[in-house]
CSV table of C-alpha atoms in Angstrom, one decimal:
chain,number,residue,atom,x,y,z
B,1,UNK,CA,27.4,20.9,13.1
B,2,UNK,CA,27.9,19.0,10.0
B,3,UNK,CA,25.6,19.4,6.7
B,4,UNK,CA,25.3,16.8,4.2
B,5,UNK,CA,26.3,18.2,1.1
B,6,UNK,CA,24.9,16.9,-2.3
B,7,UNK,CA,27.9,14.8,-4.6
B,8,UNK,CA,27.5,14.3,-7.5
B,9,UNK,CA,27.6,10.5,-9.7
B,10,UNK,CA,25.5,8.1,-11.0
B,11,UNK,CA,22.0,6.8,-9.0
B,12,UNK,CA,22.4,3.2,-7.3
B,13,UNK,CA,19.0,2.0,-8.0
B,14,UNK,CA,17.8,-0.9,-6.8
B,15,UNK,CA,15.2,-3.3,-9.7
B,16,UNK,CA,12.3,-2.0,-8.7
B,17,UNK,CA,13.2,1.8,-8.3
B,18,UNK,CA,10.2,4.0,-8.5
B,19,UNK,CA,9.5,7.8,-8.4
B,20,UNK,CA,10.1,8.3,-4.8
B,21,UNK,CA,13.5,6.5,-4.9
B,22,UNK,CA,14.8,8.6,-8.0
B,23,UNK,CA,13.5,11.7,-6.5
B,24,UNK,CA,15.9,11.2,-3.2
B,25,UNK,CA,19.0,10.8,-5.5
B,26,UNK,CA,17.9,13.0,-7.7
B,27,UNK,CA,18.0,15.4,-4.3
B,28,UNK,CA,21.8,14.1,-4.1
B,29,UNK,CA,22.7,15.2,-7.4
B,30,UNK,CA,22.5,11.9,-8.8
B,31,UNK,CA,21.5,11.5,-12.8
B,32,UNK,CA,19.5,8.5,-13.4
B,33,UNK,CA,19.8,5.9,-15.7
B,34,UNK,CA,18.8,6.3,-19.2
B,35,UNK,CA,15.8,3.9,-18.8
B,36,UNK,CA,14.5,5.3,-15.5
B,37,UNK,CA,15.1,9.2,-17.0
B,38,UNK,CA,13.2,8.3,-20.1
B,39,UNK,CA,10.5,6.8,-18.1
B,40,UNK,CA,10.5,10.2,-16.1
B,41,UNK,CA,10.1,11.8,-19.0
B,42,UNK,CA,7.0,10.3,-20.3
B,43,UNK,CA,5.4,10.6,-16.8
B,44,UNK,CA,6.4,14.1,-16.7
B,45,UNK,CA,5.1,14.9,-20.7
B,46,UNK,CA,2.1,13.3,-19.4
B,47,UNK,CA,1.3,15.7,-16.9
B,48,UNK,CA,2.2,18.6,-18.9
B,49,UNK,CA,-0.1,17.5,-21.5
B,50,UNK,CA,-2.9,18.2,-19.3
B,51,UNK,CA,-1.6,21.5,-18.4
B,52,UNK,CA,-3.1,24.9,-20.4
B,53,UNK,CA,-0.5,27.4,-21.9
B,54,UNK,CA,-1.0,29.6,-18.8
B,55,UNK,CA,-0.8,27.8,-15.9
B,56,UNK,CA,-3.3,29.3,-13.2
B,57,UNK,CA,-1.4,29.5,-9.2
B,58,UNK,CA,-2.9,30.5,-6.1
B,59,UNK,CA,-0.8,32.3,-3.5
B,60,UNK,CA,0.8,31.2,-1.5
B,61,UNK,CA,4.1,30.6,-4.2
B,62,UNK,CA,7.6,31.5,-4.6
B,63,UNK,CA,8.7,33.0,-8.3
B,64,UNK,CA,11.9,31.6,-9.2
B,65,UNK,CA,13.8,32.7,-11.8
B,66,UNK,CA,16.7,30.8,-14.3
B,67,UNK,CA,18.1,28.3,-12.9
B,68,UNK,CA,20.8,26.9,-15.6
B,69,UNK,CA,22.1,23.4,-14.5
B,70,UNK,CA,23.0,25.4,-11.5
B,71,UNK,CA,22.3,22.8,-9.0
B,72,UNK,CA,23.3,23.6,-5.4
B,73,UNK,CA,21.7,27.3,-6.4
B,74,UNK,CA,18.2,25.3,-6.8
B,75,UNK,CA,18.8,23.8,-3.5
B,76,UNK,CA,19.6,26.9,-1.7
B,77,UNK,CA,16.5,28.3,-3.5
B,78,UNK,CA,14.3,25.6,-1.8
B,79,UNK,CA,15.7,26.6,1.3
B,80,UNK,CA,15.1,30.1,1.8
B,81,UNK,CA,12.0,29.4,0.7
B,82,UNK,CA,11.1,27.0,3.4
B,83,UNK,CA,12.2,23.7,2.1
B,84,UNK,CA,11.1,21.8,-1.4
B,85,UNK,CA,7.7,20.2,-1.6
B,86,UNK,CA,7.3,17.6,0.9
B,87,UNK,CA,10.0,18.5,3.1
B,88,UNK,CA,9.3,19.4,6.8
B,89,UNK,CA,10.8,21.4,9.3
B,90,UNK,CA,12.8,23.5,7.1
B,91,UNK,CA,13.7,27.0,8.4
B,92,UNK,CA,13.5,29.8,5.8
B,93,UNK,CA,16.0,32.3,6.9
B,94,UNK,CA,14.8,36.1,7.9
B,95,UNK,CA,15.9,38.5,5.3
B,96,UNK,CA,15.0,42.1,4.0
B,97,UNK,CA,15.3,42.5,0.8
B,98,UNK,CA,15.5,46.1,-0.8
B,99,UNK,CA,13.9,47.2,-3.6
B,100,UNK,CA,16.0,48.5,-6.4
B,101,UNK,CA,15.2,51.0,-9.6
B,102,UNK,CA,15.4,50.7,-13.0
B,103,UNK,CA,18.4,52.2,-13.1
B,104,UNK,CA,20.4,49.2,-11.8
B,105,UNK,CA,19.0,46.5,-14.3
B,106,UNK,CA,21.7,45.1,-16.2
B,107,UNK,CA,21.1,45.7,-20.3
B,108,UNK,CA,20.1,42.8,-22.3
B,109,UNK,CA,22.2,40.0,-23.2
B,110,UNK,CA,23.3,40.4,-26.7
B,111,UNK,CA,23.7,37.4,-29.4
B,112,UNK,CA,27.2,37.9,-31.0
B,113,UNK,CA,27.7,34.8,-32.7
B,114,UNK,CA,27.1,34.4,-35.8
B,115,UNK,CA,27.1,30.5,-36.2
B,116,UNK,CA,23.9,31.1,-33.5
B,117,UNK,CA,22.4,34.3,-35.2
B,118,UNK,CA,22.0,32.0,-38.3
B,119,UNK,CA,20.4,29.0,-36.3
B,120,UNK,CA,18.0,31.3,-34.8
B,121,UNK,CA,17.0,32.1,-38.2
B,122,UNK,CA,17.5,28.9,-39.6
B,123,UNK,CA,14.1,26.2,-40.5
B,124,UNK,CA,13.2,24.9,-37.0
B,125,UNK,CA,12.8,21.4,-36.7
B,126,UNK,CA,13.5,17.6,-34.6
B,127,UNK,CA,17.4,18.1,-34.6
B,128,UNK,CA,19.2,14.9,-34.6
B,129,UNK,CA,21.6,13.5,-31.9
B,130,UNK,CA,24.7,15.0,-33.8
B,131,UNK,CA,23.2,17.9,-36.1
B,132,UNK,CA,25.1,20.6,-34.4
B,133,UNK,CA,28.6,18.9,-33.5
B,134,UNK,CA,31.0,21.1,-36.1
B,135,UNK,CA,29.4,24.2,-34.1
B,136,UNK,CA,31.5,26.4,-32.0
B,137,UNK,CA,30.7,27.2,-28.3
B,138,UNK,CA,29.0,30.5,-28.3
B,139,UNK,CA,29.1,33.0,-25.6
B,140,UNK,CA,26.5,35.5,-24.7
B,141,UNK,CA,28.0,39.1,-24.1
B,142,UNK,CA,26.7,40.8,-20.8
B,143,UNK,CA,25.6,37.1,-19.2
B,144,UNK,CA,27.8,35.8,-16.8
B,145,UNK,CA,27.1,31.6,-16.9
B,146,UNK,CA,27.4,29.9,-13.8
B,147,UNK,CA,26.5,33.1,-11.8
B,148,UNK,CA,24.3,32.5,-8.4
B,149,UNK,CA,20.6,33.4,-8.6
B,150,UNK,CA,17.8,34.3,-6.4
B,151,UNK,CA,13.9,33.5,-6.0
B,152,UNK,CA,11.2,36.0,-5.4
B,153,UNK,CA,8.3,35.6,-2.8
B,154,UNK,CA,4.8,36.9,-4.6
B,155,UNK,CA,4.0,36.6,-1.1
B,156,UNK,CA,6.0,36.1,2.5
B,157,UNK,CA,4.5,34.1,4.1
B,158,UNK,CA,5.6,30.4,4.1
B,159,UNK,CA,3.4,27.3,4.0
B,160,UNK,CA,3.2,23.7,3.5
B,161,UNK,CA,1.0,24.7,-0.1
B,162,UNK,CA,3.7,26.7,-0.9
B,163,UNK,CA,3.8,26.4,-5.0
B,164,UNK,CA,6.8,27.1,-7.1
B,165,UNK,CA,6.9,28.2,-10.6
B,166,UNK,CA,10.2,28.1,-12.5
B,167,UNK,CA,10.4,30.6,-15.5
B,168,UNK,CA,12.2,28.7,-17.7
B,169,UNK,CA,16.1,28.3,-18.4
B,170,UNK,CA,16.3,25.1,-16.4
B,171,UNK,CA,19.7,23.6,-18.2
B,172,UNK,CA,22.9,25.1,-20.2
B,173,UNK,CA,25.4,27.0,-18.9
B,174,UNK,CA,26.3,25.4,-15.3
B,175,UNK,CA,27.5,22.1,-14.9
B,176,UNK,CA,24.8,20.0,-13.6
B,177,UNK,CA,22.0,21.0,-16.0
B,178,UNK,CA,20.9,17.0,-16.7
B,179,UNK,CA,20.5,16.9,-12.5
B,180,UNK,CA,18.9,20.2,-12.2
B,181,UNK,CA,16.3,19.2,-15.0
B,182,UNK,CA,16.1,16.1,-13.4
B,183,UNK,CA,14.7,17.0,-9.7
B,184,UNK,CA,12.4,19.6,-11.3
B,185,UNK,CA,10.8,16.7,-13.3
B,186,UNK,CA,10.5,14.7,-10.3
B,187,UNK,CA,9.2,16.8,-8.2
B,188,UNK,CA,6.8,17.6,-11.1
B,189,UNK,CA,5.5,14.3,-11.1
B,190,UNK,CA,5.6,13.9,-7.8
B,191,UNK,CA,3.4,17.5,-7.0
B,192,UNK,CA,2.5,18.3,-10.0
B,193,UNK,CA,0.1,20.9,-8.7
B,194,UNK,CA,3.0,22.7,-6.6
B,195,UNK,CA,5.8,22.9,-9.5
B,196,UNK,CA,5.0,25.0,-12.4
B,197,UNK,CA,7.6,24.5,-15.5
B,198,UNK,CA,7.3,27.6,-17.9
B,199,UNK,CA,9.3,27.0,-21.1
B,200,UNK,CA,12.7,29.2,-21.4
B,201,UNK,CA,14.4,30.3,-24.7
B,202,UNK,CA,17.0,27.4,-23.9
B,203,UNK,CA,14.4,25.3,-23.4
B,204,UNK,CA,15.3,24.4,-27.1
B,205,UNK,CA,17.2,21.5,-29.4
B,206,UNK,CA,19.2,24.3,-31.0
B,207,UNK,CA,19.8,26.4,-28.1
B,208,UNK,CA,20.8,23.3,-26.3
B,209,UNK,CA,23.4,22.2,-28.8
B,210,UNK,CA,25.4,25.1,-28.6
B,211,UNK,CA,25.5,26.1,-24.8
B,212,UNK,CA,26.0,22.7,-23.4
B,213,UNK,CA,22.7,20.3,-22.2
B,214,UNK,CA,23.5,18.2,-25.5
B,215,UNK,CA,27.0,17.5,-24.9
B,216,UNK,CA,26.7,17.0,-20.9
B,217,UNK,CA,24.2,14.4,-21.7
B,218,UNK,CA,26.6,12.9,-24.2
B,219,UNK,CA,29.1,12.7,-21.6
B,220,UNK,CA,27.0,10.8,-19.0
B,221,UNK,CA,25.4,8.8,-21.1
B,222,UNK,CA,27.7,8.2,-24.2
B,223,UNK,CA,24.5,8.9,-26.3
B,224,UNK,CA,22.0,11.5,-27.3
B,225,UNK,CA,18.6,9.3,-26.1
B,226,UNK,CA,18.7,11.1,-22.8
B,227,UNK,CA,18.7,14.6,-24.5
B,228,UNK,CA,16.1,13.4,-27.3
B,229,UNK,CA,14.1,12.4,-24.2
B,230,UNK,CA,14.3,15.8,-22.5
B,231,UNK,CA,14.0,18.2,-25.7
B,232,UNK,CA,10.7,16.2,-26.3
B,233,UNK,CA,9.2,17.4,-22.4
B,234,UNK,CA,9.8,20.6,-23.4
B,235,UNK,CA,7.8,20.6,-25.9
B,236,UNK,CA,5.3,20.4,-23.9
B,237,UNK,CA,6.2,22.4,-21.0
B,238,UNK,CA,3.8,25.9,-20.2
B,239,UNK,CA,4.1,29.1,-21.7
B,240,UNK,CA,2.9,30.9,-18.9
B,241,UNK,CA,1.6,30.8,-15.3
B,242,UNK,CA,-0.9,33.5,-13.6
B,243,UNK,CA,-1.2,34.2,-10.2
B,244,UNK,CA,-4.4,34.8,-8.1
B,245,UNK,CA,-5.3,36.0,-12.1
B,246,UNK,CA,-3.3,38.9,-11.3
B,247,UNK,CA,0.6,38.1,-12.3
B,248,UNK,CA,1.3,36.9,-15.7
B,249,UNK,CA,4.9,35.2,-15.4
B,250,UNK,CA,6.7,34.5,-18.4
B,251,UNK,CA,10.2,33.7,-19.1
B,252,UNK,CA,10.9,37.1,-21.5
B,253,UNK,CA,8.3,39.4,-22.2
B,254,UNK,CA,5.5,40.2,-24.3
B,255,UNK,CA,5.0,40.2,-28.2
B,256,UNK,CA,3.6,43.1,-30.8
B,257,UNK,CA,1.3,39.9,-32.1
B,258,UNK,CA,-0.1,39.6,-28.6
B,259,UNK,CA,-2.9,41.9,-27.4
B,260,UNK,CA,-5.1,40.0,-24.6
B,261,UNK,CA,-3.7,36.9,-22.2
B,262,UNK,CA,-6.2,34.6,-24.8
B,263,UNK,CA,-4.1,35.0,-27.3
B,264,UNK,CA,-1.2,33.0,-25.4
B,265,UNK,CA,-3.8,30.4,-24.8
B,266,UNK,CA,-4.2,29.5,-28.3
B,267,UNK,CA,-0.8,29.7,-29.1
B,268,UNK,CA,0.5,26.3,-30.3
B,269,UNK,CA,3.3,25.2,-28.0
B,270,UNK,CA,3.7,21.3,-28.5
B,271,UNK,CA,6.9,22.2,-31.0
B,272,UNK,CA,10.4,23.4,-30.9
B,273,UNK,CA,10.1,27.0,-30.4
B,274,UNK,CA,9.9,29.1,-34.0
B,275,UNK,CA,12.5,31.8,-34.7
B,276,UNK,CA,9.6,34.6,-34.7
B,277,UNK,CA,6.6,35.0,-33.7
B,278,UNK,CA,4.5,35.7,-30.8
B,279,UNK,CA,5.7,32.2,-28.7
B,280,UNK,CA,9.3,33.2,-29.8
B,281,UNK,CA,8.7,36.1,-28.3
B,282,UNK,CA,7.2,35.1,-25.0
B,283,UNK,CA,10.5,33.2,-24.2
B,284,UNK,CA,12.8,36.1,-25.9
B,285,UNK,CA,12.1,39.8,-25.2
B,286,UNK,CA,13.1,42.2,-23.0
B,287,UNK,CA,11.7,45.3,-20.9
B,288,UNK,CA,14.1,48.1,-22.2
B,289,UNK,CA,13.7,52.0,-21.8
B,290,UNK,CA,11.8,52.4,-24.9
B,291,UNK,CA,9.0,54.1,-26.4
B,292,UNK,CA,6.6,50.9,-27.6
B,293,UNK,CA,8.9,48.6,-29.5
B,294,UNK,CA,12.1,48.2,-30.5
B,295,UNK,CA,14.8,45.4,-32.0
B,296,UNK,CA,16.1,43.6,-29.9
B,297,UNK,CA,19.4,42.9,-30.0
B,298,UNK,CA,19.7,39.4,-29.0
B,299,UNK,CA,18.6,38.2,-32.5
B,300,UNK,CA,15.5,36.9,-31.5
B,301,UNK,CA,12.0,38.6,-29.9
B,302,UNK,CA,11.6,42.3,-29.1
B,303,UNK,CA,12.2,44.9,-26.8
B,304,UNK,CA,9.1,46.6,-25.4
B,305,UNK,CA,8.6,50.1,-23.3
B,306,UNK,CA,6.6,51.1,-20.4
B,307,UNK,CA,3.7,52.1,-22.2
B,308,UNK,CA,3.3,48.7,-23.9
B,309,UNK,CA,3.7,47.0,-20.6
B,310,UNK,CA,1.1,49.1,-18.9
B,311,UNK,CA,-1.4,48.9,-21.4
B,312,UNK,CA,-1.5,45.1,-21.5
B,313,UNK,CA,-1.7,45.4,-17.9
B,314,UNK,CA,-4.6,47.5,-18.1
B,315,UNK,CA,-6.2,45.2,-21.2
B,316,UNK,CA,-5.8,42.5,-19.3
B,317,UNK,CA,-6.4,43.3,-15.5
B,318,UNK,CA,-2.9,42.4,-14.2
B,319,UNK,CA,-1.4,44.1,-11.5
B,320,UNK,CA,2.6,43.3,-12.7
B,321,UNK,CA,4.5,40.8,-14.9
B,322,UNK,CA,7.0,38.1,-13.2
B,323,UNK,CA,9.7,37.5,-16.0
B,324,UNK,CA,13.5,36.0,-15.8
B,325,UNK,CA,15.7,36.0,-18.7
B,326,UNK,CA,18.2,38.1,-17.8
B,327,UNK,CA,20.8,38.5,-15.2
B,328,UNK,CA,20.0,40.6,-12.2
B,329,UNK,CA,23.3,40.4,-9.1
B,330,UNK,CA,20.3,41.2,-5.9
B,331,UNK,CA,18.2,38.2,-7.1
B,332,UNK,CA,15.4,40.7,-8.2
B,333,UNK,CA,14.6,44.6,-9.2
B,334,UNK,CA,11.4,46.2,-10.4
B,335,UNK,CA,11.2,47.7,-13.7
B,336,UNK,CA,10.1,51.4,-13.3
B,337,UNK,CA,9.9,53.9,-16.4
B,338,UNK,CA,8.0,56.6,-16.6
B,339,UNK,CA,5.3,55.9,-14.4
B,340,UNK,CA,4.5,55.0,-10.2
B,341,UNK,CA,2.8,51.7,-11.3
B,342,UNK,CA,4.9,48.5,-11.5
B,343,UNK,CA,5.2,47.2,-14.6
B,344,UNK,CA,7.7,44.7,-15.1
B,345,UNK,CA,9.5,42.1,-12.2
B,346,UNK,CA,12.4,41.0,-13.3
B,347,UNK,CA,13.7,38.3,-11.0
B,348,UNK,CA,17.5,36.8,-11.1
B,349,UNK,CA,18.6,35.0,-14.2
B,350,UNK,CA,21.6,34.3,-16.4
C-alpha cells in the first residue's frame, strides 16, 4: 500500500482558481501565488475581524499546540485527530496517552541574543520589507526548531464538528512556514467556525525577521508583499479561545495586569504586539515553579506560580488553562505544583 506524500513547489492554478482549488494544493504543500495568497489574506482578515479576542468553542475540539512551518507535522496532526475539516473516512489511530508531572516539563526557553533582546525592547511598529536584513539569525537556548509536535484532545471522542484551535506559532523555525500558514488560512476561510487561529509571540514582524518567515517568503517570492500580506492577518488574529466557558487557551500565559477573562476582551489586538504589557504577556509567559510572579527570562512577559494560576481559575470559573509556547517531547504534560487541581496544560510546542 502506497501513500501519497505531500511535495513541495509552486500551485498550478488554473484563471479562475478559487478557494477550494487553493485549499487542495495548499493540502500538497503548494504556496500560492502572490495574487491568490494576498487575496487569501483579505478573505481570511475579514473573518477575523468579526471574531472577539476570546474566541468561544464548543466541545467537541482538538487543542493543538505550535506548529512552526512544520508542515507534514500539521498533517499528521489532522490525522490522529480524525482527518482535517471536510475530510471523510479518516481513521484516528487508538492511543493511550500517559499523563506526566511537573517534574518532566522542560524549563523555559531563554532569549540570549542580544540583537533580539534590544528589538523586543525596541518602538514597535509596521516594519518594512528590509528593516531587519543586517540582523543575525538568533537562536533560542533550550528550543529545539524543527522538533515534531503533538495535539491534545479536550475531549476523545471524534466527530464530523470536530473544531480545532491552533495556539499560535504558526510559521518560523521549520521549513515550510509560508505553506503551513497557508492551509490554516484556507481552511479558516473555508470553516471558519471549526479553525480557531490564536495569535503566537512569532506571530510578529520583528519576530518574523529574525527566525525566518521573512526571508522564506523572500525566497519564494523574490519580494516581501507576501510577508506584508501575512504580518497584516495577524494583526488580527484572536487572543484567546474558551472552551464550553471552561478552558481558556492562550498561546503563553497570564499577565500581573490581568485579573478577570474581561480584561482580555478589551485588550486592543489589531496591532503588532507591544514589548510589555498585558497582550505581550498573553503570547509570552510561562508557568514556572514560583511563588506569584517572577522575571522571566526570555526577555519578554512573566513567569507566574500555582497560586496565581489557581486564583484566576477560581476568579474566573475555569476548570484549566490550554497554553503552547514551549517545547514538551510527549506532545503534552500537566502542570502540577503545590496543589491536586490542574492548573496549567501545556501542550507540545517549540
Amino acid at each position: 500500500m502506497t501513500t501519497n506524500v505531500p511535495r513541495p513547489g509552486p500551485a498550478n492554478l488554473g484563471p479562475n482558481a478559487g478557494l477550494d482549488e487553493w485549499l487542495e494544493e495548499a493540502k500538497q504543500c503548494h504556496y500560492l501565488p502572490e495574487r491568490a495568497m494576498k487575496e487569501l489574506c483579505e478573505k481570511v482578515k475579514e473573518i477575523l475581524m468579526e471574531e472577539s479576542n476570546i474566541q468561544p468553542v464548543c466541545t467537541p475540539v482538538t487543542v493543538c499546540g505550535d506548529i512552526h512551518g512544520q508542515f507534514y507535522d500539521l498533517l499528521e496532526l489532522f490525522r490522529v485527530s480524525g482527518g482535517m475539516p471536510g475530510e471523510t473516512n479518516v481513521q484516528a489511530p487508538k492511543t493511550a496517552t500517559t499523563v506526566i508531572t511537573s517534574d518532566d516539563i522542560e524549563p523555559p526557553s531563554e532569549i540570549t541574543n542580544p540583537k533580539l533582546r534590544k528589538k523586543l525592547r525596541s518602538p514597535v511598529g509596521d516594519a518594512g520589507a528590509g528593516g531587519n536584513e543586517g540582523e543575525d539569525d538568533a537562536d533560542v537556548a533550550g528550543s529545539r526548531p524543527g522538533s515534531a509536535l503533538s495535539g491534545a484532545n479536550v475531549t476523545s471522542a471524534q466527530s464530523a464538528e470536530t473544531r480545532f484551535i491552533f495556539l499560535g506559532d504558526f510559521v518560523d523555525r521549520g521549513y515550510f512556514s509560508l505553506e503551513t500558514f497557508t492551509l490554516l488560512m484556507c481552511l479558516k476561510a473555508k470553516y471558519p467556525d471549526r479553525i480557531v487561529l490564536v495569535r503566537g509571540n512569532h506571530e510578529s514582524r520583528q519576530i518574523t525577521q529574525v527566525y525566518g518567515f521573512y526571508e522564506e517568503c523572500q525566497q519564494k517570492y523574490g519580494n516581501a508583499s507576501v510577508w506584508k500580506a501575512c504580518c497584516h492577518v495577524f494583526d488580527f488574529l484572536v487572543l484567546a479561545a474558551i472552551v464550553d466557558g471552561e478552558v481558556l487557551c492562550v498561546h503563553g500565559g497570564l499577565s500581573p495586569e490581568i485579573r478577570t477573562i474581561d480584561q482580555i476582551r478589551v485588550v486592543a489586538r489589531a496591532q503588532e504586539i507591544p514589548h510589555e504589557g498585558a497582550f505581550c504577556d498573553l503570547v509570552w509567559s510561562d508557568p514556572e515553579d514560583v511563588e506569584t510572579w517572577a522575571i522571566s527570562p526570555r526577555g519578554a512577559g512573566w513567569l507566574f506560580g500555582d497560586k496565581v494560576a489557581t486564583e484566576f481559575n477560581h476568579v474566573n470559573g475555569l476548570k484549566l488553562i490550554a497554553r503552547a509556547h514551549q517545547l514538551v517531547n510527549e506532545g503534552y504534560k500537566v502542570w502540577r505544583i503545590r496543589t491536586e487541581n490542574t492548573t496549567c496544560y501545556v501542550l507540545g510546542a517549540n
